[in-house]
Short mmCIF file of C-alpha atoms in Angstrom, two decimals:
data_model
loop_
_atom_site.label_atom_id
_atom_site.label_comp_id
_atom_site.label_asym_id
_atom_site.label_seq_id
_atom_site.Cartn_x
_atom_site.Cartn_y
_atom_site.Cartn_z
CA UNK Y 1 115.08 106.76 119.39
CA UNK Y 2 111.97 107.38 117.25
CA UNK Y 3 110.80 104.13 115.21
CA UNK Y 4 110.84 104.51 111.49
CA UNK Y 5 107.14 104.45 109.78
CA UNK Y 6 107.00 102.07 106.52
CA UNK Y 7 104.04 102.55 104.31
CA UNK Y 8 103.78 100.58 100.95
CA UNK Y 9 102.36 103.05 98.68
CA UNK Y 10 99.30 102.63 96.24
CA UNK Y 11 99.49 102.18 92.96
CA UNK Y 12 97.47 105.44 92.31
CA UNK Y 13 100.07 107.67 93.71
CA UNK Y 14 103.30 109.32 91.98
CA UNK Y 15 105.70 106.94 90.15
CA UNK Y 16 109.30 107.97 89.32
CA UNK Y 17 109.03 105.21 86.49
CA UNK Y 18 107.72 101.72 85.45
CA UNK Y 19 109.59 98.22 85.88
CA UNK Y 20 109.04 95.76 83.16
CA UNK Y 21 111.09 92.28 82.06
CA UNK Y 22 111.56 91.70 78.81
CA UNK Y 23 110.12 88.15 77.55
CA UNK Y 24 113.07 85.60 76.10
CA UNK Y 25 112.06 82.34 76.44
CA UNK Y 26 109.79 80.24 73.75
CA UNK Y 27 108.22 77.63 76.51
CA UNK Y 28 105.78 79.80 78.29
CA UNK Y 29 103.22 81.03 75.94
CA UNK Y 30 101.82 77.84 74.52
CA UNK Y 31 101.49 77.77 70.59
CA UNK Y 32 102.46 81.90 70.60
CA UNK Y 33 105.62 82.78 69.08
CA UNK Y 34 107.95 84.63 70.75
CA UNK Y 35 108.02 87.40 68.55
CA UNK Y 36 104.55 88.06 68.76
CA UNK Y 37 104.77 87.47 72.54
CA UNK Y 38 107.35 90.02 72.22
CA UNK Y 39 105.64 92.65 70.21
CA UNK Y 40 102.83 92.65 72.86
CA UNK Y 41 105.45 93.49 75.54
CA UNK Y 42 106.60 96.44 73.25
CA UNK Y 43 103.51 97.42 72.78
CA UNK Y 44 102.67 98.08 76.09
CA UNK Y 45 106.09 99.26 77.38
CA UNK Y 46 105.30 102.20 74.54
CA UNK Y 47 102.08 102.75 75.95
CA UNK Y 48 103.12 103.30 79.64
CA UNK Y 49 105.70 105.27 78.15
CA UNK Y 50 103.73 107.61 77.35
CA UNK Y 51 102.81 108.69 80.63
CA UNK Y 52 105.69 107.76 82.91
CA UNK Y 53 109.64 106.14 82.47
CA UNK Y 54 110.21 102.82 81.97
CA UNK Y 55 113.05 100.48 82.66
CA UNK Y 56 112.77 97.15 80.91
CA UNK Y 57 115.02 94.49 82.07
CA UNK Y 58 116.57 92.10 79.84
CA UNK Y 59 117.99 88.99 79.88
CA UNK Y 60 122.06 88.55 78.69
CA UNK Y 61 122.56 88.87 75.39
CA UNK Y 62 118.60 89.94 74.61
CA UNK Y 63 118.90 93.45 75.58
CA UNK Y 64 119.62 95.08 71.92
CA UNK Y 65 116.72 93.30 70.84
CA UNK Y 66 114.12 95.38 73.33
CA UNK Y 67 115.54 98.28 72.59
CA UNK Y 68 115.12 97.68 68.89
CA UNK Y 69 111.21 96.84 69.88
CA UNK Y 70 110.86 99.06 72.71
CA UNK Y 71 111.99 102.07 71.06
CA UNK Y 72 114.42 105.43 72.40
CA UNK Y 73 112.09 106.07 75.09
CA UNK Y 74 112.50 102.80 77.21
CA UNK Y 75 115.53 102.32 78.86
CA UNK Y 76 116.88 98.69 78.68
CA UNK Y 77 119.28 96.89 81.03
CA UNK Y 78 120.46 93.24 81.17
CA UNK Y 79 120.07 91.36 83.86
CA UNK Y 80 119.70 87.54 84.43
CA UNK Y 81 116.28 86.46 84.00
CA UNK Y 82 114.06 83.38 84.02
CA UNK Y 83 110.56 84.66 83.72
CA UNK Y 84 108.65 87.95 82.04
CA UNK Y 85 106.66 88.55 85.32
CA UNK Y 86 108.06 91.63 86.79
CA UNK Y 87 105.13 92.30 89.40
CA UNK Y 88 106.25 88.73 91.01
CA UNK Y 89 109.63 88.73 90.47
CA UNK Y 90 110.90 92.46 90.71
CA UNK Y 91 110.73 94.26 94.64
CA UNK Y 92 108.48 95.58 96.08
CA UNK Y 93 109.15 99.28 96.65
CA UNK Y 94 107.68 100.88 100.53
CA UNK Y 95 108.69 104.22 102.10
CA UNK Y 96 110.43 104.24 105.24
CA UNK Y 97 110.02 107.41 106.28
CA UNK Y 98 110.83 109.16 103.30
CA UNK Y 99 113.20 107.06 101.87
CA UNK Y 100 112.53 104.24 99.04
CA UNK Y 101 113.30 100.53 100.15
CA UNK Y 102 113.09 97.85 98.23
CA UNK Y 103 111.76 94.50 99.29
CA UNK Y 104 113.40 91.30 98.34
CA UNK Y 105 110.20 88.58 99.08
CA UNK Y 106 111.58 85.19 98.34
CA UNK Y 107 109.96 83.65 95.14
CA UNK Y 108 109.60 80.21 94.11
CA UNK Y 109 108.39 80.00 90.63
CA UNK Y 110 104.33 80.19 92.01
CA UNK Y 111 104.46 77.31 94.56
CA UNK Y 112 107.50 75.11 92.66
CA UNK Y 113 105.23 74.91 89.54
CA UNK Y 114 107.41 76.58 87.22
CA UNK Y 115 111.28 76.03 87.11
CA UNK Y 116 113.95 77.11 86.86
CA UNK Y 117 113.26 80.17 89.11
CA UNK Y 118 116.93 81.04 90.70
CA UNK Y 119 117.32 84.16 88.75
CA UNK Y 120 114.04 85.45 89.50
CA UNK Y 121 114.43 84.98 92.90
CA UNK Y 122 117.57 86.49 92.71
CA UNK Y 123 116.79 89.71 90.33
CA UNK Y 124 115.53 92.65 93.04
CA UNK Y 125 119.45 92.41 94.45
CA UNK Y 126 120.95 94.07 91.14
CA UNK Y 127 118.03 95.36 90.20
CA UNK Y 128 117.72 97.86 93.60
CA UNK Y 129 121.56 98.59 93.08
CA UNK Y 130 120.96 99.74 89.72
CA UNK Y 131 117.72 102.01 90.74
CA UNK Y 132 120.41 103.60 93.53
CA UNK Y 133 117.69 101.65 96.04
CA UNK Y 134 118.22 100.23 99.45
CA UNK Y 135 117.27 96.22 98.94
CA UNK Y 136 115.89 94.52 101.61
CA UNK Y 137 115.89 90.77 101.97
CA UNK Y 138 112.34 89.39 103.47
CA UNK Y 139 112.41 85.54 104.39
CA UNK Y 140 108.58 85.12 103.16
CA UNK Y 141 107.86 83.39 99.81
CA UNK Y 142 105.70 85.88 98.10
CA UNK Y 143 104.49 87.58 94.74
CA UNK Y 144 102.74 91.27 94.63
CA UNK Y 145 100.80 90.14 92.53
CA UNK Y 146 98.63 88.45 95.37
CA UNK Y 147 98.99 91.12 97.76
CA UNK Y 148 96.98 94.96 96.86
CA UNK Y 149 97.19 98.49 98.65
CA UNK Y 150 95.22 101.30 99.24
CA UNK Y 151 98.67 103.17 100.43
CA UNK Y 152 96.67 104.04 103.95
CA UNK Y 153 97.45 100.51 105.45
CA UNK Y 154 94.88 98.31 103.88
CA UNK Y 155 96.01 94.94 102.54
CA UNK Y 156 93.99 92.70 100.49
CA UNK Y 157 95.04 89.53 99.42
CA UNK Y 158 93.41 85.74 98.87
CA UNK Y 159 93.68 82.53 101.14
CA UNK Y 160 93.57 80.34 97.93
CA UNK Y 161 97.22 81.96 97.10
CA UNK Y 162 99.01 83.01 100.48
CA UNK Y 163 98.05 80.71 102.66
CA UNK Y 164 99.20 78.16 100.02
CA UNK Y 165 101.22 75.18 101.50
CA UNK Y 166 103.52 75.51 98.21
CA UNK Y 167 104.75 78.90 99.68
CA UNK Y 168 105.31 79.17 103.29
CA UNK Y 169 104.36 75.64 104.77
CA UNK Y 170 106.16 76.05 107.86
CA UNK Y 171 104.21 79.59 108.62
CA UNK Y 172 100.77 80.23 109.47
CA UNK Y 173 98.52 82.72 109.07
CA UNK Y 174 99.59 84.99 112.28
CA UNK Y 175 102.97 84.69 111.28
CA UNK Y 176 102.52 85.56 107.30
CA UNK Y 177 100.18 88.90 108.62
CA UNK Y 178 103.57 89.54 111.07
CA UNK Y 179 105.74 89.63 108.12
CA UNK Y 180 103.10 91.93 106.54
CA UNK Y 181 102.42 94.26 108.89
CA UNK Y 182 105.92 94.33 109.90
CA UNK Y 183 107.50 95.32 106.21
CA UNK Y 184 104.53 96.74 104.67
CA UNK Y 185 103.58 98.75 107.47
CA UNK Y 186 99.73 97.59 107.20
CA UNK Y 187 97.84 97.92 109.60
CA UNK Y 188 94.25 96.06 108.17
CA UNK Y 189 94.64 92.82 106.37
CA UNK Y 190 91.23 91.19 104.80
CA UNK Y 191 91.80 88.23 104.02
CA UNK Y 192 89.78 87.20 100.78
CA UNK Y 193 88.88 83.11 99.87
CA UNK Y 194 89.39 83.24 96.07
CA UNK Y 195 91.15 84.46 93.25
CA UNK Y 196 89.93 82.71 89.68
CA UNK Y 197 89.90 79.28 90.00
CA UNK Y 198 92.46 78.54 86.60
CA UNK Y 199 95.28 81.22 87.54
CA UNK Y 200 98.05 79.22 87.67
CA UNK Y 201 99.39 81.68 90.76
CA UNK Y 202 97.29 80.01 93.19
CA UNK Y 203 94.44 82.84 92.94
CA UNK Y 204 96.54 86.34 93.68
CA UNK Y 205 93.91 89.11 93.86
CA UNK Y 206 95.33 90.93 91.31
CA UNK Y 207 92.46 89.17 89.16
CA UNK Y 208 89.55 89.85 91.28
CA UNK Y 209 90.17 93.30 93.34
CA UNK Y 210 91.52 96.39 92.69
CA UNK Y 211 91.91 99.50 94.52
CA UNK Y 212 90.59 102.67 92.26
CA UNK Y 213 90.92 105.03 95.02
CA UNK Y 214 90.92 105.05 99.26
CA UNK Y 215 87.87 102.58 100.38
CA UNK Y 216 86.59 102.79 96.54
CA UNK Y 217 87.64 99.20 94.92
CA UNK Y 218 86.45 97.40 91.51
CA UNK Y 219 85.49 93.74 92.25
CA UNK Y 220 85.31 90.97 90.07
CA UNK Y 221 81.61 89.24 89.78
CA UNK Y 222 81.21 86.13 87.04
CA UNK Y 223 77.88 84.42 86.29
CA UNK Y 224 76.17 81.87 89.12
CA UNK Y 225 76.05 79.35 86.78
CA UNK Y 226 80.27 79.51 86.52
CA UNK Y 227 82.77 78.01 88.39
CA UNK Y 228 84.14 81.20 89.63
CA UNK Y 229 80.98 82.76 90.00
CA UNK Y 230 79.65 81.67 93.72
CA UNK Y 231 83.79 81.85 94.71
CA UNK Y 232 83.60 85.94 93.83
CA UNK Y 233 80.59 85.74 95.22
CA UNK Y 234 81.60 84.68 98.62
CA UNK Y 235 84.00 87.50 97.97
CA UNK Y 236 81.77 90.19 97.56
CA UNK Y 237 80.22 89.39 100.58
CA UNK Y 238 83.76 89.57 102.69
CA UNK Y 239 84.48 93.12 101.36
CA UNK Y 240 80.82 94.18 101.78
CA UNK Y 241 80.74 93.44 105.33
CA UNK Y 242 84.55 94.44 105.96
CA UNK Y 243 86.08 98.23 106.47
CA UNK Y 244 89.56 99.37 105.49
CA UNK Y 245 92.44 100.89 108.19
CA UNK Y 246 90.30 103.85 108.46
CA UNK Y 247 87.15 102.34 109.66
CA UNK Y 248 85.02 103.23 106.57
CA UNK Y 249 82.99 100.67 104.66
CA UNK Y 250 84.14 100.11 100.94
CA UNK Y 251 82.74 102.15 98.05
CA UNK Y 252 82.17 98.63 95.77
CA UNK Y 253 82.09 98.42 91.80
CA UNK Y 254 81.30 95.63 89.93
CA UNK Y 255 83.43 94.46 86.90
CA UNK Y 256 80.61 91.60 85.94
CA UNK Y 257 82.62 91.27 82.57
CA UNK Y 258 85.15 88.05 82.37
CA UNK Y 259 85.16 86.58 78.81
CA UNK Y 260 87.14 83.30 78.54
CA UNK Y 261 90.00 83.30 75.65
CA UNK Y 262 89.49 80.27 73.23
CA UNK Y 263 91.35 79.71 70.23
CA UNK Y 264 90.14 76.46 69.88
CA UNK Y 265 89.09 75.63 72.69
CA UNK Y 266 89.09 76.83 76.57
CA UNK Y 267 92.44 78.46 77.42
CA UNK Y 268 91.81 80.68 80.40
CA UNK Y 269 90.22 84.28 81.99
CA UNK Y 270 90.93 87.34 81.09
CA UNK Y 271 90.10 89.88 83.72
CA UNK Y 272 89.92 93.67 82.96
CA UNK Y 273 90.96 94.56 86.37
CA UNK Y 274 94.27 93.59 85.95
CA UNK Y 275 95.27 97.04 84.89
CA UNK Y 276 98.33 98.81 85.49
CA UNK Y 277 97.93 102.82 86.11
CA UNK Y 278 100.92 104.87 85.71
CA UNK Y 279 100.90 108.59 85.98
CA UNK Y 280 97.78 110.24 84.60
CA UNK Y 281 96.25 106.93 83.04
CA UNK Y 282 94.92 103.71 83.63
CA UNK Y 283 96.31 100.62 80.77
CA UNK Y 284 93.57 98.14 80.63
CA UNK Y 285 94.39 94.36 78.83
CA UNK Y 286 91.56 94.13 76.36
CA UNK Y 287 90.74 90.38 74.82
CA UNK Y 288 89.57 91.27 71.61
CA UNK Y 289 86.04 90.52 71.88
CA UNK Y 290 82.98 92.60 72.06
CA UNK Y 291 83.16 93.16 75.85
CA UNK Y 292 86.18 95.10 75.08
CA UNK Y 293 84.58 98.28 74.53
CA UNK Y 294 81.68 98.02 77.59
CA UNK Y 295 84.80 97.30 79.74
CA UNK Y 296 86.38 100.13 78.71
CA UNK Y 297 83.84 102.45 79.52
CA UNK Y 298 82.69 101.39 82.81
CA UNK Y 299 86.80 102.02 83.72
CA UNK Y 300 86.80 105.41 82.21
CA UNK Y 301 83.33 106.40 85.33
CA UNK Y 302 85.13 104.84 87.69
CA UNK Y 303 88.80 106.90 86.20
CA UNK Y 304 87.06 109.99 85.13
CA UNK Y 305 90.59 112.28 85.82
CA UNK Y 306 92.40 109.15 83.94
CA UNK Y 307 93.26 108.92 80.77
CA UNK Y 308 91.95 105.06 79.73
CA UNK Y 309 94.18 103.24 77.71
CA UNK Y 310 93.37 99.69 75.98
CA UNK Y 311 95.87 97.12 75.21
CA UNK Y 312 95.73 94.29 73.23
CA UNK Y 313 97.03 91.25 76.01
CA UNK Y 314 95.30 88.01 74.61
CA UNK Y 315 99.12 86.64 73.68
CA UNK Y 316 100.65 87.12 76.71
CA UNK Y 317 97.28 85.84 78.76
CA UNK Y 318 98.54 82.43 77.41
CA UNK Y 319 101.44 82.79 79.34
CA UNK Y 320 99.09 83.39 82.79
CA UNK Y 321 99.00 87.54 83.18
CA UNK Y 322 97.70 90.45 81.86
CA UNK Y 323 98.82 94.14 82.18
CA UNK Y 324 99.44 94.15 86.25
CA UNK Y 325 101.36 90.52 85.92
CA UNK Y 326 104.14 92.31 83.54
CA UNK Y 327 104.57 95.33 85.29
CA UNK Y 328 105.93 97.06 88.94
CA UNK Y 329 105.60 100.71 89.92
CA UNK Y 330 108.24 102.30 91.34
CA UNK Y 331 107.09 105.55 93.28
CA UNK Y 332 108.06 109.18 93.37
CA UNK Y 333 110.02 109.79 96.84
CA UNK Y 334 107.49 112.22 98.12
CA UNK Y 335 109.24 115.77 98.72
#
């Protein structure tokens, strides 16, 4: 009997819609209200509407309230929910063959930092049933947001976040890249030191790489005189001397832009490359500062056949993510 072929997809290719959760509790965004937390999400569930569905998941009893927010064209469904994360909580969709699975990694609330996590952990089982989706359990503590794609069997991720003792202690790093290769159906995993030194996920490269196109990725760079900036550094260097699947050397762009968010005083990054890019467009979390706009353009060169969309995201960066932290494609079954 033939073996199935599993390929996780990029995020670049068709989606049949967008997977968001909507944000109900008051504890994770510091001295933001909820509300304005919430009109943030709204805002850029509107946005990505625009260009593709979306599905926003709700907790019990909150679900009236997104749809109030979110507007007719976002569908809502409840679901039990602990976090507003849906890249690291939702599944994570591959193709076997030509039929959609979806992955059910184990997740821990990022390493046991963040309780309670149970429903999270839970959510891709009824989520996948309601999407009419195959779920597959996968007995691997993990988050997509520290693991990236170029949908031709290229995996990028960080040794700061997966090789983590607070995920997988009893695994090492041949049997993590087994899991990997195994569900994802990679076949080249480069293995990155860093991701920002103050992400509270334990550095996922979400906030440092990102695949614009095959062998063509945007890098994160920060000032030498920074702590991140000789980490991304040491980075660069890995991906310069690396080659994807394919054998070809990477096309490399650097995002040298990372202003810090204060209001009063240090709170965290905000990286422009955590972008989400849904059909026809690429959403970019802006920080309302004057980088904003040089940001903006260097992502429309690199997205010239993209329409490039700001958000504003500097609320729900208090609560640790940006535009790619809050969101999960969920592809087009190729025909």
């Amino acid at each position: 009997m033939k073996k199935s072929t599993v390929r996780w997809p990029a995020e670049w290719e068709p989606h049949s819609r967008c997977l968001m959760t909507w944000p109900h509790r008051e504890d994770v965004w510091g001295d933001r209200s909820l509300k304005v937390v919430q009109g943030d999400y709204a805002a850029v569930a509107k946005t990505i509407a625009r260009f593709e569905p979306l599905l926003m998941v709700a907790n019990p009893g909150s679900g009236k309230d997104a749809k109030r927010q979110c507007g007719e064209n976002v569908e809502v469904v409840e679901f039990p929910v602990d976090q507003a994360w849906m890249r690291d909580n939702g599944p994570i969709f591959v193709f076997e063959d030509k039929r959609l699975i979806g992955l059910n990694f184990r997740f821990n609330g990022w390493g046991a930092k963040y309780p309670p996590w149970e429903n999270d952990d839970a959510l891709p089982v009824p989520l996948c049933k309601h999407l009419n989706v195959e779920c597959r359990s996968v007995d691997m503590v993990m988050e997509a947001g520290g693991i990236i794609t170029d949908g031709e069997g290229t995996l990028i991720t960080t040794e700061q976040c997966l090789l983590n003792p607070n995920r997988n202690p009893k695994m090492s790093r041949s049997d993590i890249e087994a899991v990997l290769r195994e569900r994802l159906g990679v076949k080249k995993i480069i293995w990155l030191p860093w991701g920002l030194h103050d992400d509270t996920t334990d550095g996922h490269v979400a906030c440092v790489v990102y695949f614009a196109a095959p062998a063509k990725i945007l890098v994160q760079t920060a000032p030498p005189d920074t702590v991140d900036g000789p980490r991304l550094r040491e980075n660069w260097k890995i991906l310069e001397a690396a080659t994807d699947a394919r054998g070809r050397k990477f096309e490399m762009i650097e995002m040298p832009l990372l202003p810090s968010l204060t209001d009063p005083g240090p709170i965290g990054i905000h990286t422009y490359l955590n972008v989400y890019s849904p059909n026809g467009a690429v959403v970019v979390p802006l920080a309302d500062v004057p980088e904003d706009e040089e940001a903006l353009d260097r992502l429309r060169k690199v997205f010239p056949d993209r329409e490039v969309v700001g958000v504003p995201l500097t609320n729900i960066a208090y609560g640790g993510g940006e535009v790619d932290c809050i969101t999960q494609p969920m592809p087009a079954v190729p025909t």
